[in-house]
C-alpha positions as MATLAB code, in Angstrom:
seq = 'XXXXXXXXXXXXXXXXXXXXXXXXXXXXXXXXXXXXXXXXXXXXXXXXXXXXXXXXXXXXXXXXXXXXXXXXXXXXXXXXXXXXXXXXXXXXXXXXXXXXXXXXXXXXXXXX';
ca = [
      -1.210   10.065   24.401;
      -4.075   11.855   25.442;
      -6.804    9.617   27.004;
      -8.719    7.114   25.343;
     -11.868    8.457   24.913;
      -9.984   10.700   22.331;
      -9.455    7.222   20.206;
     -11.525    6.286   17.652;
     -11.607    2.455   16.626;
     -13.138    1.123   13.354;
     -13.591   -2.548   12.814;
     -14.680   -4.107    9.711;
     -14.536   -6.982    7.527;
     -13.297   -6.782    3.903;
     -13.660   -9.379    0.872;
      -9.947   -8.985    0.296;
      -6.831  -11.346    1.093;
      -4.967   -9.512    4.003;
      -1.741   -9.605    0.919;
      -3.820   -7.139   -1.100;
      -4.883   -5.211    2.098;
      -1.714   -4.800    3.037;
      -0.011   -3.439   -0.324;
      -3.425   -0.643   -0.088;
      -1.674    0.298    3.433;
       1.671    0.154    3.013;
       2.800    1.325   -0.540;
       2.697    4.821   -0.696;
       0.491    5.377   -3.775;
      -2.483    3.600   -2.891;
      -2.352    4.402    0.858;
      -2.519    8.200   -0.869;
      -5.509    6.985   -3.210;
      -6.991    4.573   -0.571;
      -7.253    7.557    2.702;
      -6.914   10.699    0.656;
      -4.999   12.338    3.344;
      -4.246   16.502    3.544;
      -2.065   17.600    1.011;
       0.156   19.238    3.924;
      -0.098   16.115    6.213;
       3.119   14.339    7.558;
       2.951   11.033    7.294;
       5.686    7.973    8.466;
       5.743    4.343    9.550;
       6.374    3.992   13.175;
       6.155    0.044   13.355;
       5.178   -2.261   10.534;
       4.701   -6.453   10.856;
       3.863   -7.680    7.641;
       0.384   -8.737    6.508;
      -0.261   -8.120   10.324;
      -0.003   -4.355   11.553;
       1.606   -1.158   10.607;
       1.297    2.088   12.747;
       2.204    5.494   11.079;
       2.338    8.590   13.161;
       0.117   10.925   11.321;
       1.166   14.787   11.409;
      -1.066   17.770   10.456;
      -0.392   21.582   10.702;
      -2.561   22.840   13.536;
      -5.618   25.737   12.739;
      -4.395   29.183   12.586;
      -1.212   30.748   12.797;
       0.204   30.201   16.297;
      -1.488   26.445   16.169;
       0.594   23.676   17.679;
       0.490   20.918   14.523;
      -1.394   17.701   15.588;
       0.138   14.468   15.635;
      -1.981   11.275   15.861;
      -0.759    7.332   15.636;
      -3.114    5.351   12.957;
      -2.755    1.849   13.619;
      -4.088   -0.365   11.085;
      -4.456   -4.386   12.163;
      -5.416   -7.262    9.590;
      -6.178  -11.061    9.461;
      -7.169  -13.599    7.489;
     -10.653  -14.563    7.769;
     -12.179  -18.447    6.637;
     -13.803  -17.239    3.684;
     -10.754  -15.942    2.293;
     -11.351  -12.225    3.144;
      -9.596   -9.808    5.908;
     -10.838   -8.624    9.669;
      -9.445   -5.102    9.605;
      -9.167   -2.504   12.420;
      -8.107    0.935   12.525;
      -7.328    2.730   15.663;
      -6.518    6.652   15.193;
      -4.741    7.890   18.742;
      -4.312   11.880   18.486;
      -1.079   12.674   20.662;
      -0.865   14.532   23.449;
       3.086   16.196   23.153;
       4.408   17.069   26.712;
       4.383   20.167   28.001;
       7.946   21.826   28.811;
       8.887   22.404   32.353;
       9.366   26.013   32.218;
       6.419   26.928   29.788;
       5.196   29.333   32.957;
       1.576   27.934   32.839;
       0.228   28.957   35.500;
       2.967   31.331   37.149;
       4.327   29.560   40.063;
       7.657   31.186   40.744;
       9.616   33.830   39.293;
      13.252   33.317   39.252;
      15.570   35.940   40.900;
];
């Protein structure tokens, strides 16, 4: 990943049961109505603990032609609150994907 002050964190509190906030996140439909996300976008569950977390790495084709696409993790965490509602956090991690060995940046030896 690349280093944290790349993350961006969102807290809130909602007036929903964390049941309700969790069918919004995890069934396809209204996780597509609820964050509206790119029509091209890649998007799949990584990790998922019900009514508690569920992380989906988050793909998008990069700008221009010869663009790397960028890749993200979008953690969403919920739990009950008191008065009935939900605490809810989202945490949105862009990816940093490794560079190859031999991708000659910067020159260091030339092979013989």
């Amino acid at each position: 990943m690349k280093d944290d002050a790349d993350t961006l964190v969102f807290e809130t509190t909602l007036d929903a049961p964390p049941e309700k906030v969790w069918r919004a996140l995890s069934i396809p439909e209204y996780l597509e109505r609820w964050l509206q996300p790119p029509a091209d976008a890649e998007i799949s569950v990584v990790a998922a603990d019900e009514n508690k977390s569920l992380t989906y790495r988050w793909r998008e084709p990069g700008e221009g032609a010869a663009a790397e696409p960028e890749e993200s993790l979008v953690t969403f965490e919920i739990s009950p609150r008191e008065d009935g509602g939900t605490w809810f956090r989202l945490t949105h991690a862009p990816m940093a994907l490794p560079q190859p060995a031999n991708s000659n940046e910067p020159v260091m030896m030339l092979a013989a």
